[in-house]
Amino acid sequence: MSRVLDLYNYLHTIPELGMQERKTSAFLADQLENAGYIVTRNINNATGVMGIYDTGITGPTLALRADMDALGHMINGSLCARHSCGHDAHSSMVLTAAENLMQSHALKKGKLKILFQPAEELGTGAISLLEGGALDDVDMVLGLHLRPKSEVPLGQATPAMYHAASQRLKAVVHGTRAHGARPHLGVNAIEAASLAIMSVATIRMDPNISYSIKPTQFDCNSGVTNAIPDEATIIWDVRAEQNDIMTNLLTKAKQAIENTSLSMGAAADVSWYNLVPAAVYTDDAIALYTEAIEAVLGKKGICDPGKTAGGEDFHNFILQKPQIHAGYFGLGCDLEPGLHHPDMHFNTTALATGTAILEYAAKKYLG
């Protein structure tokens, strides 16, 4: 407990935003090297870190992955990086498990990879590791996340945390500029964009499958108040429980925006970005985590698989490499008041539990 807590306490003092995790990644890389891992730094010219232990005996390759980045919060008028999503805890548990596995000589076959991933909050970190080849020879990848108290209480864990697909939809609506005294000569981008927002709000999908699409940003400023604006930009946050629902939802939204804009005499450029796919896990990985949780916490410690509308870019690994087996457990730690809250806190005794679950799973898979 003292080691994982010491690591957490230190990482918590050096929060860094996505793709800026220089102190964090350097520290984690140094610790992996000290433990005896072969370390690759700055994967794909970014801040990702990979440590490898090869047993020299033929077998599968297992990757334990933790995210490193903090979130940016506006506090007293200034942008401050804070670890309000628990990534410092994830890195601490994975690093401690990596050290213990090396010291115990418990791995008897295959290879163990330790992956410290940047920019999970930006939705680009997993892609960075993929493009850097860190997942090329991986047979199974395992991840974890702290869960709010309302989902999983202290002393329990869920062997599968199902995240929703998450996407940002962007529309740039082009109208025609005109003097405010002669509006009939122009096409008001604000009016066209507003109608597009209402049109998207009428989209209906299968109500038995969770989804949502809602505008979260609207920007239009012609520079003066007595002119008809000719451009407006809208951003929607889009979420769906299943990847096919996300695809259909984006397609319908694009049609609605383009057709509504056209009906107003405007035009719209529609695009989407920051894809975070929905979770897809394999039965063997869920079974592995179930066994590990029971071994550490007993049967009473096993929660049912959980669902959340939150996204997690871990799932890009499986989207890009569907042959990889994947698992992701949620750790109860009495986390309050919630993830992404600047005052998020949790019971740090859970760090030892998470570390033990990771160690058990790795030993079972490679032991």
Coordinates of C-alpha atoms in Angstrom, one line a residue:
M1 CA 0.0 0.0 0.0
S2 CA 2.8 2.5 0.8
R3 CA 4.4 2.2 -2.6
V4 CA 1.2 2.8 -4.6
L5 CA 0.1 5.6 -2.3
D6 CA 3.5 7.3 -2.5
L7 CA 3.4 7.1 -6.3
Y8 CA -0.2 8.5 -6.3
N9 CA 0.7 11.3 -3.9
Y10 CA 3.6 12.4 -6.1
L11 CA 1.8 12.1 -9.5
H12 CA -1.1 14.1 -8.0
T13 CA 1.2 17.1 -7.5
I14 CA 2.3 17.2 -11.2
P15 CA -1.0 17.3 -13.2
E16 CA -0.4 17.9 -16.9
L17 CA -2.8 18.3 -19.8
G18 CA -3.0 15.9 -22.7
M19 CA 0.1 15.6 -24.9
Q20 CA 1.9 17.8 -22.4
E21 CA 2.6 15.0 -19.8
R22 CA 6.4 15.6 -19.9
K23 CA 7.2 15.3 -16.2
T24 CA 4.7 12.5 -15.7
S25 CA 5.9 10.4 -18.6
A26 CA 9.6 11.0 -17.7
F27 CA 9.0 9.9 -14.1
L28 CA 7.0 6.8 -15.1
A29 CA 9.6 5.8 -17.7
D30 CA 12.4 6.2 -15.1
Q31 CA 10.6 4.0 -12.6
L32 CA 10.0 1.3 -15.3
E33 CA 13.7 1.3 -16.2
N34 CA 14.6 1.0 -12.5
A35 CA 12.3 -2.0 -12.2
G36 CA 14.1 -3.7 -15.1
Y37 CA 11.8 -3.0 -18.1
I38 CA 13.1 -2.2 -21.5
V39 CA 11.5 1.3 -22.0
T40 CA 10.5 3.2 -25.1
R41 CA 9.8 6.9 -24.5
N42 CA 8.0 9.5 -26.6
I43 CA 6.1 7.0 -28.6
N44 CA 5.0 8.4 -32.0
N45 CA 6.8 11.7 -31.1
A46 CA 4.4 12.2 -28.3
T47 CA 4.5 11.6 -24.5
G48 CA 3.5 7.9 -24.5
V49 CA 5.7 5.4 -22.6
M50 CA 6.1 1.6 -23.1
G51 CA 7.9 -0.8 -20.9
I52 CA 8.5 -4.4 -22.0
Y53 CA 9.4 -7.5 -20.0
D54 CA 10.1 -10.6 -22.2
T55 CA 10.2 -13.9 -20.4
G56 CA 12.0 -15.5 -23.3
I57 CA 9.4 -18.3 -23.3
T58 CA 6.9 -18.6 -26.1
G59 CA 3.5 -17.2 -25.1
P60 CA 1.0 -14.4 -25.6
T61 CA 1.7 -10.6 -25.1
L62 CA -0.3 -8.9 -22.4
A63 CA -0.6 -5.1 -22.2
L64 CA -1.6 -3.2 -19.0
R65 CA -2.6 0.3 -19.9
A66 CA -3.0 3.4 -17.8
D67 CA -3.8 7.0 -18.9
M68 CA -1.7 9.9 -17.6
D69 CA -3.3 13.2 -18.5
A70 CA -5.1 15.6 -16.2
L71 CA -8.1 17.9 -17.0
G72 CA -8.1 21.6 -17.5
H73 CA -10.5 23.5 -15.1
M74 CA -11.2 27.2 -15.0
I75 CA -10.5 28.1 -11.4
N76 CA -10.6 31.8 -10.3
G77 CA -10.4 32.9 -13.9
S78 CA -7.3 30.8 -14.7
L79 CA -6.9 27.5 -16.5
C80 CA -5.6 24.9 -14.1
A81 CA -4.6 21.3 -14.7
R82 CA -6.1 18.9 -12.1
H83 CA -6.3 15.2 -11.8
S84 CA -10.1 15.1 -11.5
C85 CA -10.5 11.9 -13.4
G86 CA -8.1 9.6 -11.5
H87 CA -5.5 9.1 -14.2
D88 CA -2.8 9.6 -11.6
A89 CA -4.4 6.7 -9.6
H90 CA -4.5 4.5 -12.7
S91 CA -0.8 5.1 -13.5
S92 CA 0.1 4.5 -9.9
M93 CA -1.7 1.1 -9.8
V94 CA -0.3 -0.1 -13.1
L95 CA 3.3 1.0 -12.2
T96 CA 3.1 -0.7 -8.8
A97 CA 1.7 -3.9 -10.4
A98 CA 4.5 -3.8 -13.0
E99 CA 7.1 -3.5 -10.3
N100 CA 5.7 -6.2 -8.1
L101 CA 5.3 -8.6 -11.1
M102 CA 9.0 -8.1 -12.0
Q103 CA 10.2 -8.5 -8.4
S104 CA 8.1 -11.7 -7.8
H105 CA 9.3 -13.4 -11.0
A106 CA 5.7 -14.7 -11.3
L107 CA 5.5 -14.4 -15.1
K108 CA 6.5 -17.7 -16.8
K109 CA 5.7 -17.1 -20.5
G110 CA 5.2 -14.5 -23.2
K111 CA 5.7 -10.8 -22.8
L112 CA 4.3 -8.1 -20.6
K113 CA 3.9 -4.6 -21.9
I114 CA 3.2 -1.6 -19.6
L115 CA 1.6 1.3 -21.5
F116 CA 1.3 4.8 -20.2
Q117 CA -1.0 6.6 -22.5
P118 CA -1.2 10.4 -23.1
A119 CA -4.3 12.5 -23.9
E120 CA -7.2 10.2 -23.1
E121 CA -9.3 13.3 -22.4
L122 CA -8.5 14.6 -25.8
G123 CA -9.5 11.3 -27.4
T124 CA -6.2 11.2 -29.3
G125 CA -3.9 9.3 -27.0
A126 CA -4.9 5.7 -27.9
I127 CA -4.5 6.5 -31.6
S128 CA -1.0 7.9 -30.8
L129 CA 0.0 4.6 -29.3
L130 CA -1.5 2.7 -32.1
E131 CA 0.3 4.8 -34.7
G132 CA 3.5 4.3 -32.8
G133 CA 3.2 0.5 -33.0
A134 CA 2.8 -0.1 -29.3
L135 CA -0.1 -2.5 -29.8
D136 CA 1.2 -4.3 -32.9
D137 CA 2.0 -7.6 -31.2
V138 CA -0.5 -7.4 -28.3
D139 CA -2.9 -10.3 -27.8
M140 CA -4.8 -8.9 -24.8
V141 CA -5.0 -5.4 -23.4
L142 CA -6.3 -4.6 -20.0
G143 CA -7.4 -1.2 -18.5
L144 CA -9.2 0.1 -15.5
H145 CA -10.9 3.2 -14.1
L146 CA -12.0 4.6 -10.8
R147 CA -15.8 4.6 -10.5
P148 CA -18.1 7.1 -8.7
K149 CA -19.6 6.0 -5.4
S150 CA -23.0 5.9 -7.0
E151 CA -21.9 3.3 -9.5
V152 CA -19.5 1.0 -7.6
P153 CA -18.9 1.3 -3.8
L154 CA -15.7 0.8 -2.0
G155 CA -14.8 -2.9 -1.6
Q156 CA -16.3 -3.9 -4.9
A157 CA -15.3 -3.8 -8.6
T158 CA -17.0 -4.5 -11.9
P159 CA -15.3 -6.8 -14.4
A160 CA -16.6 -4.9 -17.4
M161 CA -17.3 -1.2 -17.6
Y162 CA -19.2 -0.4 -20.8
H163 CA -18.7 3.1 -22.1
A164 CA -20.7 4.7 -24.8
A165 CA -19.5 5.9 -28.2
S166 CA -18.7 9.7 -28.0
Q167 CA -18.3 12.1 -30.9
R168 CA -18.2 15.8 -31.6
L169 CA -20.4 17.0 -34.5
K170 CA -19.5 20.4 -36.1
A171 CA -21.5 22.4 -38.5
V172 CA -20.4 25.7 -40.1
V173 CA -23.4 27.4 -41.6
H174 CA -22.8 29.9 -44.4
G175 CA -25.3 32.6 -45.0
T176 CA -25.0 36.0 -46.9
R177 CA -23.9 39.2 -45.2
A178 CA -26.2 42.2 -45.5
H179 CA -26.9 45.5 -43.7
G180 CA -29.3 45.2 -40.8
A181 CA -31.6 47.7 -42.5
R182 CA -31.9 45.5 -45.6
P183 CA -32.2 41.9 -44.2
H184 CA -34.0 40.7 -47.4
L185 CA -30.7 41.0 -49.2
G186 CA -29.0 38.6 -46.9
V187 CA -29.3 35.1 -45.4
N188 CA -29.0 35.3 -41.6
A189 CA -26.6 32.6 -40.4
I190 CA -27.9 32.8 -36.9
E191 CA -31.4 32.0 -38.0
A192 CA -30.3 29.2 -40.3
A193 CA -28.1 27.7 -37.5
S194 CA -30.9 28.0 -35.0
L195 CA -33.3 26.1 -37.3
A196 CA -30.7 23.5 -37.8
I197 CA -30.4 23.0 -34.1
M198 CA -34.1 22.5 -33.8
S199 CA -34.1 20.1 -36.7
V200 CA -31.4 17.9 -35.1
A201 CA -33.4 17.9 -31.9
T202 CA -36.3 16.1 -33.7
I203 CA -34.2 13.1 -34.7
R204 CA -35.6 9.9 -33.2
M205 CA -33.7 6.6 -32.8
D206 CA -34.6 3.4 -31.0
P207 CA -35.6 4.4 -27.5
N208 CA -34.5 1.1 -26.1
I209 CA -30.8 2.0 -26.9
S210 CA -29.3 4.9 -25.1
Y211 CA -28.3 7.9 -27.2
S212 CA -28.2 11.7 -27.0
I213 CA -27.3 14.6 -29.3
K214 CA -27.3 18.1 -27.9
P215 CA -25.7 21.4 -28.9
T216 CA -22.9 22.5 -26.6
Q217 CA -21.3 25.4 -28.4
F218 CA -22.6 28.2 -30.7
D219 CA -20.4 30.9 -32.2
C220 CA -21.5 33.7 -34.4
N221 CA -20.1 37.2 -34.5
S222 CA -20.1 39.5 -37.5
G223 CA -18.1 42.1 -35.6
V224 CA -21.0 44.6 -35.5
T225 CA -24.5 44.5 -34.2
N226 CA -26.2 46.1 -37.3
A227 CA -25.3 43.6 -39.9
I228 CA -26.7 40.2 -40.9
P229 CA -24.0 37.6 -40.0
D230 CA -22.9 35.3 -42.8
E231 CA -21.3 32.5 -40.7
A232 CA -22.2 30.5 -37.6
T233 CA -20.6 27.5 -36.0
I234 CA -22.3 24.9 -33.9
I235 CA -20.8 22.0 -32.0
W236 CA -22.9 19.0 -30.8
D237 CA -21.9 16.4 -28.2
V238 CA -23.1 13.1 -29.5
R239 CA -23.3 9.8 -27.5
A240 CA -24.6 6.4 -28.2
E241 CA -24.6 3.1 -26.4
Q242 CA -23.7 1.2 -29.6
N243 CA -21.4 2.0 -32.5
D244 CA -24.0 1.4 -35.2
I245 CA -26.4 3.8 -33.5
M246 CA -23.7 6.4 -33.4
T247 CA -23.1 6.0 -37.2
N248 CA -26.9 6.3 -38.0
L249 CA -27.3 9.3 -35.6
L250 CA -24.4 11.2 -37.3
T251 CA -25.8 10.4 -40.7
K252 CA -29.3 11.7 -39.8
A253 CA -27.9 14.8 -38.1
K254 CA -25.8 15.7 -41.2
Q255 CA -28.9 15.3 -43.4
A256 CA -31.0 17.4 -41.1
I257 CA -28.4 20.2 -40.9
E258 CA -27.7 20.4 -44.6
N259 CA -31.4 20.2 -45.6
T260 CA -32.5 22.8 -43.1
S261 CA -29.7 25.2 -44.1
L262 CA -30.6 24.8 -47.7
S263 CA -34.2 25.6 -47.0
M264 CA -33.1 28.9 -45.6
G265 CA -30.9 29.7 -48.6
A266 CA -27.8 28.9 -46.6
A267 CA -25.2 26.1 -46.9
A268 CA -23.6 24.0 -44.2
D269 CA -20.2 22.2 -43.9
V270 CA -20.7 19.3 -41.6
S271 CA -18.0 17.2 -40.0
W272 CA -17.3 15.1 -36.9
Y273 CA -14.2 14.5 -34.9
N274 CA -12.8 13.0 -31.6
L275 CA -14.4 9.6 -32.2
V276 CA -14.4 7.5 -29.1
P277 CA -16.1 4.2 -29.9
A278 CA -18.3 2.2 -27.6
A279 CA -16.8 -0.6 -25.5
V280 CA -16.4 -4.0 -27.1
Y281 CA -14.9 -6.6 -24.7
T282 CA -14.1 -10.3 -25.1
D283 CA -15.5 -13.0 -22.9
D284 CA -12.1 -14.3 -21.9
A285 CA -11.0 -10.9 -20.6
I286 CA -14.2 -10.4 -18.6
A287 CA -13.8 -13.9 -17.1
L288 CA -10.1 -13.1 -16.3
Y289 CA -11.1 -9.9 -14.5
T290 CA -14.0 -11.6 -12.7
E291 CA -11.7 -14.3 -11.4
A292 CA -9.1 -11.6 -10.3
I293 CA -11.8 -9.5 -8.5
E294 CA -13.1 -12.6 -6.7
A295 CA -9.6 -13.6 -5.7
V296 CA -8.9 -10.1 -4.2
L297 CA -12.3 -9.1 -2.8
G298 CA -14.3 -12.4 -2.7
K299 CA -17.6 -13.1 -4.5
K300 CA -19.3 -10.2 -2.6
G301 CA -16.8 -7.9 -4.3
I302 CA -18.0 -8.6 -7.8
C303 CA -20.5 -6.0 -9.2
D304 CA -22.5 -6.6 -12.4
P305 CA -21.1 -5.2 -15.6
G306 CA -21.7 -1.4 -15.6
K307 CA -22.9 1.0 -18.3
T308 CA -22.1 4.7 -18.6
A309 CA -22.7 7.4 -21.2
G310 CA -19.1 8.5 -20.6
G311 CA -16.5 7.8 -23.2
E312 CA -13.1 6.2 -23.0
D313 CA -10.5 6.2 -25.9
F314 CA -9.2 2.9 -24.7
H315 CA -11.8 1.4 -27.1
N316 CA -9.9 2.8 -30.1
F317 CA -7.5 -0.1 -29.6
I318 CA -10.2 -2.6 -30.5
L319 CA -11.7 -0.5 -33.2
Q320 CA -8.4 -0.3 -35.0
K321 CA -7.2 -3.9 -34.1
P322 CA -10.3 -6.0 -33.6
Q323 CA -8.1 -9.1 -33.2
I324 CA -7.0 -7.9 -29.8
H325 CA -8.8 -9.3 -26.8
A326 CA -9.8 -6.5 -24.4
G327 CA -10.9 -6.1 -20.8
Y328 CA -11.6 -3.0 -18.6
F329 CA -12.6 -3.1 -15.0
G330 CA -14.2 -0.4 -12.8
L331 CA -12.8 0.0 -9.3
G332 CA -15.0 1.1 -6.4
C333 CA -13.4 3.7 -4.2
D334 CA -16.2 5.9 -2.8
L335 CA -15.3 8.6 -5.4
E336 CA -17.2 11.9 -4.9
P337 CA -18.7 14.2 -5.9
G338 CA -18.0 12.9 -9.4
L339 CA -15.5 12.4 -12.2
H340 CA -14.3 15.6 -13.9
H341 CA -15.3 17.7 -10.8
P342 CA -12.3 19.9 -9.8
D343 CA -12.8 18.7 -6.2
M344 CA -13.0 15.0 -7.0
H345 CA -11.7 12.8 -4.2
F346 CA -11.8 9.1 -3.3
N347 CA -10.7 6.6 -0.7
T348 CA -7.1 5.9 -1.5
T349 CA -7.2 2.5 0.3
A350 CA -8.7 1.2 -3.0
L351 CA -5.3 1.7 -4.7
A352 CA -4.0 -1.4 -3.2
T353 CA -7.1 -3.3 -4.3
G354 CA -6.7 -2.2 -7.9
T355 CA -3.0 -3.1 -7.9
A356 CA -3.8 -6.6 -6.6
I357 CA -6.5 -7.2 -9.3
L358 CA -4.1 -6.2 -12.1
E359 CA -1.3 -8.4 -10.6
Y360 CA -3.6 -11.4 -10.4
A361 CA -4.8 -11.0 -13.9
A362 CA -1.3 -10.7 -15.3
K363 CA -0.1 -13.7 -13.4
K364 CA -3.1 -15.8 -14.5
Y365 CA -2.5 -14.8 -18.2
L366 CA 1.3 -15.1 -18.3
G367 CA 2.0 -17.3 -15.3

